PDB file of C-alpha atoms in Angstrom:
ATOM      1  CA  MET A   1      -9.742 -38.481   7.900  1.00 41.00           C
ATOM      2  CA  THR A   2      -9.278 -36.720  11.202  1.00 42.00           C
ATOM      3  CA  ALA A   3      -5.761 -36.119  12.500  1.00 40.00           C
ATOM      4  CA  THR A   4      -6.600 -36.804  16.144  1.00 52.00           C
ATOM      5  CA  ARG A   5      -3.885 -38.970  17.759  1.00 76.00           C
ATOM      6  CA  THR A   6      -2.204 -39.609  14.396  1.00 93.00           C
ATOM      7  CA  VAL A   7       1.571 -40.094  14.186  1.00 96.00           C
ATOM      8  CA  LEU A   8       3.336 -40.143  10.823  1.00 97.00           C
ATOM      9  CA  THR A   9       7.021 -40.838  10.306  1.00 97.00           C
ATOM     10  CA  ALA A  10       9.143 -39.314   7.547  1.00 98.00           C
ATOM     11  CA  ARG A  11      12.660 -38.428   6.503  1.00 97.00           C
ATOM     12  CA  ALA A  12      11.710 -35.182   4.747  1.00 98.00           C
ATOM     13  CA  LEU A  13       8.809 -32.733   4.600  1.00 98.00           C
ATOM     14  CA  LEU A  14       7.535 -30.936   1.501  1.00 98.00           C
ATOM     15  CA  LEU A  15       5.488 -27.838   2.248  1.00 98.00           C
ATOM     16  CA  ASP A  16       3.047 -25.996   0.038  1.00 98.00           C
ATOM     17  CA  MET A  17       2.927 -22.245   0.662  1.00 97.00           C
ATOM     18  CA  ASP A  18      -0.458 -20.605  -0.041  1.00 95.00           C
ATOM     19  CA  GLY A  19      -3.071 -21.876   2.382  1.00 94.00           C
ATOM     20  CA  THR A  20      -0.554 -24.121   4.127  1.00 98.00           C
ATOM     21  CA  LEU A  21       2.093 -21.757   5.513  1.00 98.00           C
ATOM     22  CA  VAL A  22       0.669 -18.418   4.376  1.00 98.00           C
ATOM     23  CA  ASP A  23      -2.953 -17.280   4.475  1.00 96.00           C
ATOM     24  CA  SER A  24      -3.172 -15.326   1.225  1.00 93.00           C
ATOM     25  CA  ASP A  25      -6.852 -15.957   0.548  1.00 90.00           C
ATOM     26  CA  ALA A  26      -7.740 -12.257   0.655  1.00 92.00           C
ATOM     27  CA  VAL A  27      -5.284 -11.411  -2.138  1.00 93.00           C
ATOM     28  CA  VAL A  28      -6.107 -14.496  -4.195  1.00 89.00           C
ATOM     29  CA  GLU A  29      -9.797 -13.699  -4.059  1.00 91.00           C
ATOM     30  CA  ARG A  30      -9.337 -10.026  -4.980  1.00 94.00           C
ATOM     31  CA  CYS A  31      -7.154 -10.776  -7.981  1.00 93.00           C
ATOM     32  CA  TRP A  32      -9.100 -13.752  -9.291  1.00 94.00           C
ATOM     33  CA  ARG A  33     -12.448 -11.993  -8.867  1.00 95.00           C
ATOM     34  CA  ARG A  34     -11.160  -9.167 -11.062  1.00 93.00           C
ATOM     35  CA  TRP A  35      -9.955 -11.660 -13.662  1.00 95.00           C
ATOM     36  CA  ALA A  36     -13.281 -13.533 -13.571  1.00 95.00           C
ATOM     37  CA  ALA A  37     -15.190 -10.290 -14.084  1.00 95.00           C
ATOM     38  CA  ARG A  38     -13.031  -9.402 -17.099  1.00 93.00           C
ATOM     39  CA  GLN A  39     -13.798 -12.826 -18.605  1.00 94.00           C
ATOM     40  CA  GLY A  40     -17.501 -12.762 -17.748  1.00 95.00           C
ATOM     41  CA  LEU A  41     -17.141 -15.874 -15.573  1.00 96.00           C
ATOM     42  CA  ASP A  42     -18.854 -16.759 -12.310  1.00 96.00           C
ATOM     43  CA  GLU A  43     -16.502 -15.568  -9.561  1.00 94.00           C
ATOM     44  CA  GLU A  44     -17.301 -18.327  -7.074  1.00 93.00           C
ATOM     45  CA  HIS A  45     -16.690 -21.041  -9.662  1.00 94.00           C
ATOM     46  CA  VAL A  46     -13.359 -19.460 -10.599  1.00 94.00           C
ATOM     47  CA  LEU A  47     -12.270 -19.358  -6.948  1.00 91.00           C
ATOM     48  CA  ALA A  48     -13.243 -23.000  -6.474  1.00 87.00           C
ATOM     49  CA  VAL A  49     -10.807 -23.967  -9.248  1.00 87.00           C
ATOM     50  CA  ALA A  50      -8.001 -21.462  -8.673  1.00 85.00           C
ATOM     51  CA  HIS A  51      -6.453 -22.648  -5.405  1.00 79.00           C
ATOM     52  CA  GLY A  52      -3.273 -24.681  -5.622  1.00 78.00           C
ATOM     53  CA  ARG A  53      -2.561 -24.394  -9.349  1.00 85.00           C
ATOM     54  CA  GLN A  54      -0.428 -22.146 -11.476  1.00 88.00           C
ATOM     55  CA  GLY A  55      -2.598 -19.418 -12.944  1.00 91.00           C
ATOM     56  CA  TYR A  56      -2.302 -20.519 -16.562  1.00 92.00           C
ATOM     57  CA  ALA A  57      -3.512 -24.016 -15.589  1.00 92.00           C
ATOM     58  CA  THR A  58      -6.571 -22.568 -13.856  1.00 93.00           C
ATOM     59  CA  MET A  59      -7.342 -20.453 -16.917  1.00 96.00           C
ATOM     60  CA  ALA A  60      -6.950 -23.440 -19.243  1.00 94.00           C
ATOM     61  CA  GLU A  61      -9.445 -25.443 -17.217  1.00 94.00           C
ATOM     62  CA  LEU A  62     -11.953 -22.595 -17.080  1.00 96.00           C
ATOM     63  CA  LEU A  63     -11.552 -21.586 -20.743  1.00 96.00           C
ATOM     64  CA  PRO A  64     -10.580 -24.818 -22.538  1.00 95.00           C
ATOM     65  CA  ASP A  65     -10.930 -23.360 -26.041  1.00 95.00           C
ATOM     66  CA  ARG A  66      -8.782 -20.317 -25.338  1.00 95.00           C
ATOM     67  CA  PRO A  67      -5.282 -20.196 -26.900  1.00 96.00           C
ATOM     68  CA  MET A  68      -2.675 -21.115 -24.283  1.00 95.00           C
ATOM     69  CA  GLU A  69      -0.527 -18.105 -25.139  1.00 96.00           C
ATOM     70  CA  LEU A  70      -3.335 -15.863 -23.879  1.00 96.00           C
ATOM     71  CA  ASN A  71      -3.429 -17.819 -20.627  1.00 95.00           C
ATOM     72  CA  HIS A  72       0.308 -17.367 -20.151  1.00 94.00           C
ATOM     73  CA  ALA A  73       0.020 -13.649 -20.935  1.00 96.00           C
ATOM     74  CA  ASP A  74      -2.856 -13.228 -18.465  1.00 94.00           C
ATOM     75  CA  ASN A  75      -0.924 -15.217 -15.884  1.00 92.00           C
ATOM     76  CA  ARG A  76       2.024 -12.813 -16.099  1.00 93.00           C
ATOM     77  CA  VAL A  77      -0.334  -9.905 -15.423  1.00 93.00           C
ATOM     78  CA  LEU A  78      -2.007 -11.754 -12.556  1.00 92.00           C
ATOM     79  CA  LEU A  79       1.341 -12.679 -10.975  1.00 90.00           C
ATOM     80  CA  ALA A  80       2.415  -9.044 -11.029  1.00 93.00           C
ATOM     81  CA  GLU A  81      -0.851  -8.005  -9.356  1.00 93.00           C
ATOM     82  CA  GLU A  82      -0.583 -10.710  -6.695  1.00 92.00           C
ATOM     83  CA  THR A  83       3.079 -10.008  -5.967  1.00 93.00           C
ATOM     84  CA  ALA A  84       2.417  -6.309  -5.416  1.00 94.00           C
ATOM     85  CA  ASP A  85      -0.631  -6.903  -3.195  1.00 94.00           C
ATOM     86  CA  THR A  86       0.272  -8.134   0.295  1.00 95.00           C
ATOM     87  CA  ASP A  87      -2.659  -6.577   2.153  1.00 95.00           C
ATOM     88  CA  GLY A  88      -4.069  -9.230   4.480  1.00 94.00           C
ATOM     89  CA  VAL A  89      -1.246 -11.737   3.915  1.00 97.00           C
ATOM     90  CA  VAL A  90      -0.586 -13.405   7.282  1.00 97.00           C
ATOM     91  CA  PRO A  91       0.891 -16.694   8.497  1.00 98.00           C
ATOM     92  CA  VAL A  92      -1.394 -19.680   8.898  1.00 98.00           C
ATOM     93  CA  PRO A  93      -1.838 -20.170  12.667  1.00 98.00           C
ATOM     94  CA  GLY A  94       1.115 -22.125  14.025  1.00 98.00           C
ATOM     95  CA  ALA A  95       3.302 -21.641  10.923  1.00 98.00           C
ATOM     96  CA  PRO A  96       6.146 -19.688  12.588  1.00 98.00           C
ATOM     97  CA  ALA A  97       6.593 -22.243  15.377  1.00 98.00           C
ATOM     98  CA  PHE A  98       6.197 -25.133  12.947  1.00 98.00           C
ATOM     99  CA  LEU A  99       8.950 -23.834  10.663  1.00 98.00           C
ATOM    100  CA  ALA A 100      11.184 -23.133  13.659  1.00 97.00           C
ATOM    101  CA  SER A 101      10.754 -26.763  14.746  1.00 97.00           C
ATOM    102  CA  LEU A 102      12.160 -27.966  11.411  1.00 97.00           C
ATOM    103  CA  THR A 103      15.729 -26.922  12.159  1.00 95.00           C
ATOM    104  CA  GLY A 104      17.858 -29.877  11.099  1.00 94.00           C
ATOM    105  CA  VAL A 105      14.922 -31.583   9.347  1.00 97.00           C
ATOM    106  CA  PRO A 106      15.230 -31.944   5.548  1.00 97.00           C
ATOM    107  CA  HIS A 107      12.402 -29.865   4.114  1.00 98.00           C
ATOM    108  CA  ALA A 108      11.444 -27.681   1.186  1.00 98.00           C
ATOM    109  CA  VAL A 109       8.729 -25.325   0.018  1.00 98.00           C
ATOM    110  CA  VAL A 110       7.025 -26.677  -3.124  1.00 98.00           C
ATOM    111  CA  THR A 111       4.710 -23.994  -4.476  1.00 97.00           C
ATOM    112  CA  SER A 112       2.772 -23.143  -7.621  1.00 93.00           C
ATOM    113  CA  ALA A 113       3.847 -19.518  -7.100  1.00 93.00           C
ATOM    114  CA  ASP A 114       6.840 -18.143  -8.965  1.00 94.00           C
ATOM    115  CA  ASP A 115       9.919 -17.099  -7.024  1.00 96.00           C
ATOM    116  CA  GLY A 116       8.919 -13.441  -6.759  1.00 95.00           C
ATOM    117  CA  LEU A 117       5.425 -14.153  -5.487  1.00 95.00           C
ATOM    118  CA  MET A 118       6.709 -16.776  -3.052  1.00 97.00           C
ATOM    119  CA  ARG A 119       9.255 -14.394  -1.558  1.00 97.00           C
ATOM    120  CA  SER A 120       6.710 -11.559  -1.395  1.00 96.00           C
ATOM    121  CA  ARG A 121       4.168 -13.612   0.530  1.00 96.00           C
ATOM    122  CA  MET A 122       6.586 -15.428   2.825  1.00 98.00           C
ATOM    123  CA  GLY A 123       8.166 -12.061   3.641  1.00 97.00           C
ATOM    124  CA  ALA A 124       4.817 -10.369   4.250  1.00 97.00           C
ATOM    125  CA  ALA A 125       3.886 -13.209   6.617  1.00 97.00           C
ATOM    126  CA  GLY A 126       7.237 -12.932   8.415  1.00 98.00           C
ATOM    127  CA  LEU A 127       8.181 -16.533   7.668  1.00 98.00           C
ATOM    128  CA  THR A 128      11.710 -17.871   7.183  1.00 95.00           C
ATOM    129  CA  LEU A 129      12.529 -19.494   3.860  1.00 97.00           C
ATOM    130  CA  PRO A 130      14.048 -22.971   3.870  1.00 96.00           C
ATOM    131  CA  GLU A 131      17.171 -23.577   1.826  1.00 96.00           C
ATOM    132  CA  LEU A 132      15.347 -25.601  -0.840  1.00 98.00           C
ATOM    133  CA  LEU A 133      12.606 -23.884  -2.839  1.00 98.00           C
ATOM    134  CA  ILE A 134      10.713 -25.529  -5.705  1.00 98.00           C
ATOM    135  CA  THR A 135       8.784 -22.780  -7.506  1.00 97.00           C
ATOM    136  CA  ALA A 136       6.832 -22.466 -10.756  1.00 94.00           C
ATOM    137  CA  GLU A 137       9.989 -21.745 -12.741  1.00 95.00           C
ATOM    138  CA  GLN A 138      11.427 -25.162 -11.904  1.00 96.00           C
ATOM    139  CA  VAL A 139       8.611 -27.389 -13.160  1.00 96.00           C
ATOM    140  CA  SER A 140       7.094 -28.051 -16.552  1.00 95.00           C
ATOM    141  CA  ALA A 141       3.642 -28.961 -15.230  1.00 94.00           C
ATOM    142  CA  SER A 142       1.427 -27.436 -12.546  1.00 93.00           C
ATOM    143  CA  LYS A 143      -0.117 -29.316  -9.648  1.00 95.00           C
ATOM    144  CA  PRO A 144      -2.014 -31.717  -9.674  1.00 95.00           C
ATOM    145  CA  ASP A 145       0.972 -33.069 -11.612  1.00 97.00           C
ATOM    146  CA  PRO A 146       3.407 -34.561  -9.038  1.00 98.00           C
ATOM    147  CA  GLU A 147       6.550 -33.127 -10.700  1.00 98.00           C
ATOM    148  CA  GLY A 148       7.244 -30.471  -8.065  1.00 98.00           C
ATOM    149  CA  PHE A 149       7.001 -32.863  -5.138  1.00 98.00           C
ATOM    150  CA  LEU A 150       9.123 -35.488  -6.891  1.00 98.00           C
ATOM    151  CA  LYS A 151      11.784 -32.865  -7.608  1.00 98.00           C
ATOM    152  CA  GLY A 152      11.724 -31.790  -3.976  1.00 98.00           C
ATOM    153  CA  ALA A 153      12.181 -35.338  -2.697  1.00 98.00           C
ATOM    154  CA  ALA A 154      14.996 -35.993  -5.165  1.00 98.00           C
ATOM    155  CA  ALA A 155      16.797 -32.794  -4.185  1.00 98.00           C
ATOM    156  CA  LEU A 156      16.554 -33.765  -0.521  1.00 98.00           C
ATOM    157  CA  GLY A 157      17.815 -37.263  -1.297  1.00 97.00           C
ATOM    158  CA  VAL A 158      14.800 -39.194  -0.025  1.00 98.00           C
ATOM    159  CA  ASP A 159      12.498 -41.764  -1.538  1.00 98.00           C
ATOM    160  CA  PRO A 160       8.982 -40.417  -2.215  1.00 98.00           C
ATOM    161  CA  ALA A 161       7.580 -42.951   0.263  1.00 98.00           C
ATOM    162  CA  ASP A 162       9.735 -41.356   2.988  1.00 98.00           C
ATOM    163  CA  ALA A 163       8.394 -37.841   2.378  1.00 98.00           C
ATOM    164  CA  VAL A 164       5.305 -36.229   3.871  1.00 98.00           C
ATOM    165  CA  VAL A 165       3.555 -33.380   2.067  1.00 98.00           C
ATOM    166  CA  PHE A 166       1.655 -30.556   3.763  1.00 98.00           C
ATOM    167  CA  GLU A 167      -1.074 -29.150   1.493  1.00 98.00           C
ATOM    168  CA  ASP A 168      -4.399 -27.320   1.575  1.00 96.00           C
ATOM    169  CA  SER A 169      -5.823 -27.588  -1.943  1.00 94.00           C
ATOM    170  CA  GLY A 170      -7.379 -30.354  -3.969  1.00 94.00           C
ATOM    171  CA  ALA A 171      -4.784 -29.961  -6.724  1.00 94.00           C
ATOM    172  CA  GLY A 172      -1.921 -30.062  -4.224  1.00 96.00           C
ATOM    173  CA  ILE A 173      -3.238 -33.062  -2.307  1.00 97.00           C
ATOM    174  CA  ALA A 174      -3.745 -34.934  -5.579  1.00 97.00           C
ATOM    175  CA  ALA A 175      -0.168 -34.076  -6.599  1.00 98.00           C
ATOM    176  CA  GLY A 176       1.286 -35.350  -3.333  1.00 98.00           C
ATOM    177  CA  LEU A 177      -0.642 -38.605  -3.468  1.00 98.00           C
ATOM    178  CA  ALA A 178       0.271 -39.095  -7.138  1.00 98.00           C
ATOM    179  CA  ALA A 179       3.924 -38.702  -6.135  1.00 98.00           C
ATOM    180  CA  GLY A 180       3.535 -41.697  -3.807  1.00 98.00           C
ATOM    181  CA  MET A 181       3.743 -39.568  -0.682  1.00 98.00           C
ATOM    182  CA  ARG A 182       1.558 -39.252   2.375  1.00 98.00           C
ATOM    183  CA  VAL A 183      -0.253 -35.934   2.642  1.00 98.00           C
ATOM    184  CA  VAL A 184      -1.277 -33.907   5.686  1.00 98.00           C
ATOM    185  CA  GLY A 185      -4.198 -31.719   4.688  1.00 98.00           C
ATOM    186  CA  VAL A 186      -4.143 -28.300   6.354  1.00 98.00           C
ATOM    187  CA  GLY A 187      -7.200 -26.114   6.881  1.00 95.00           C
ATOM    188  CA  PRO A 188     -10.890 -26.261   6.000  1.00 91.00           C
ATOM    189  CA  ARG A 189     -10.496 -26.858   2.260  1.00 90.00           C
ATOM    190  CA  ALA A 190      -8.247 -29.878   2.619  1.00 96.00           C
ATOM    191  CA  ALA A 191     -10.524 -32.369   4.379  1.00 94.00           C
ATOM    192  CA  ALA A 192     -12.702 -32.915   1.307  1.00 94.00           C
ATOM    193  CA  TYR A 193      -9.839 -34.118  -0.894  1.00 95.00           C
ATOM    194  CA  GLY A 194      -8.805 -37.339   0.837  1.00 97.00           C
ATOM    195  CA  PRO A 195      -5.489 -36.488   2.500  1.00 98.00           C
ATOM    196  CA  THR A 196      -3.743 -39.144   4.569  1.00 97.00           C
ATOM    197  CA  ALA A 197      -4.429 -37.052   7.680  1.00 97.00           C
ATOM    198  CA  HIS A 198      -5.976 -33.659   8.365  1.00 96.00           C
ATOM    199  CA  VAL A 199      -5.339 -30.793  10.780  1.00 97.00           C
ATOM    200  CA  ALA A 200      -7.263 -27.569  11.277  1.00 96.00           C
ATOM    201  CA  ASP A 201      -4.009 -25.581  11.187  1.00 97.00           C
ATOM    202  CA  LEU A 202      -0.322 -25.968  12.018  1.00 98.00           C
ATOM    203  CA  ARG A 203      -0.862 -25.491  15.752  1.00 97.00           C
ATOM    204  CA  ALA A 204      -2.014 -29.113  15.705  1.00 97.00           C
ATOM    205  CA  VAL A 205       1.379 -30.377  14.488  1.00 98.00           C
ATOM    206  CA  ARG A 206       4.282 -31.314  16.751  1.00 97.00           C
ATOM    207  CA  VAL A 207       7.595 -32.319  15.193  1.00 97.00           C
ATOM    208  CA  GLU A 208       9.871 -34.781  16.970  1.00 96.00           C
ATOM    209  CA  THR A 209      13.262 -35.727  15.565  1.00 93.00           C
ATOM    210  CA  GLY A 210      15.282 -38.780  16.560  1.00 85.00           C
ATOM    211  CA  ASP A 211      18.941 -39.715  16.333  1.00 84.00           C
ATOM    212  CA  ASP A 212      17.987 -42.196  13.603  1.00 89.00           C
ATOM    213  CA  GLY A 213      17.037 -39.354  11.249  1.00 88.00           C
ATOM    214  CA  VAL A 214      13.366 -40.248  11.407  1.00 95.00           C
ATOM    215  CA  VAL A 215      10.934 -37.369  11.892  1.00 97.00           C
ATOM    216  CA  ARG A 216       7.800 -38.116  13.875  1.00 97.00           C
ATOM    217  CA  LEU A 217       4.825 -35.906  13.189  1.00 98.00           C
ATOM    218  CA  HIS A 218       2.314 -35.833  16.024  1.00 97.00           C
ATOM    219  CA  LEU A 219      -0.982 -34.629  14.574  1.00 97.00           C
ATOM    220  CA  GLY A 220      -3.942 -33.832  16.733  1.00 87.00           C
ATOM    221  CA  GLY A 221      -6.455 -31.360  17.975  1.00 53.00           C
TER     222      GLY A 221
END
């Protein structure tokens, strides 16, 4: 669905990080290509699955017969590699202005990254952290499970139907929809996964707040 002339209303926003606020594709591809090569897997297939999930969940899908403890061990190594590598990490176009426009708007980052990786990438991109952060440590299940988004809405004190999710990946969009929320898909990957609305990047989002506490999201371009 195109976002041209779309207006959504909400009382809170839940924001994915990678691919939504931060363009970390260069790092993700470098690290996952190395992992794929070590496993003898097709690199392009691995990259098609990896976005939006916690690493162990990606590994479990790609290697379903592999013991989960090996996936968790590999994920710890991968997280360390990704956290240390910030070369090419930049904000998604429009992200700084978008975050600045959320002053006074209830919002949170809900990411499959752990706290260290989230802070590394947001810092490398020069983006300000909101007060509420839902990271990998705070959930028992990775996206596409809706747990993270539901926790974010609960912490902000809003009904899931009153929250709008911003996401780029298939797993993340599925998680937002499963949580009963509307989802704005951001970037080229998102359009294929059936978000409520879609924008090319965050430059196409204008945030308007009213005295009634309702946030109006003007999506277009």
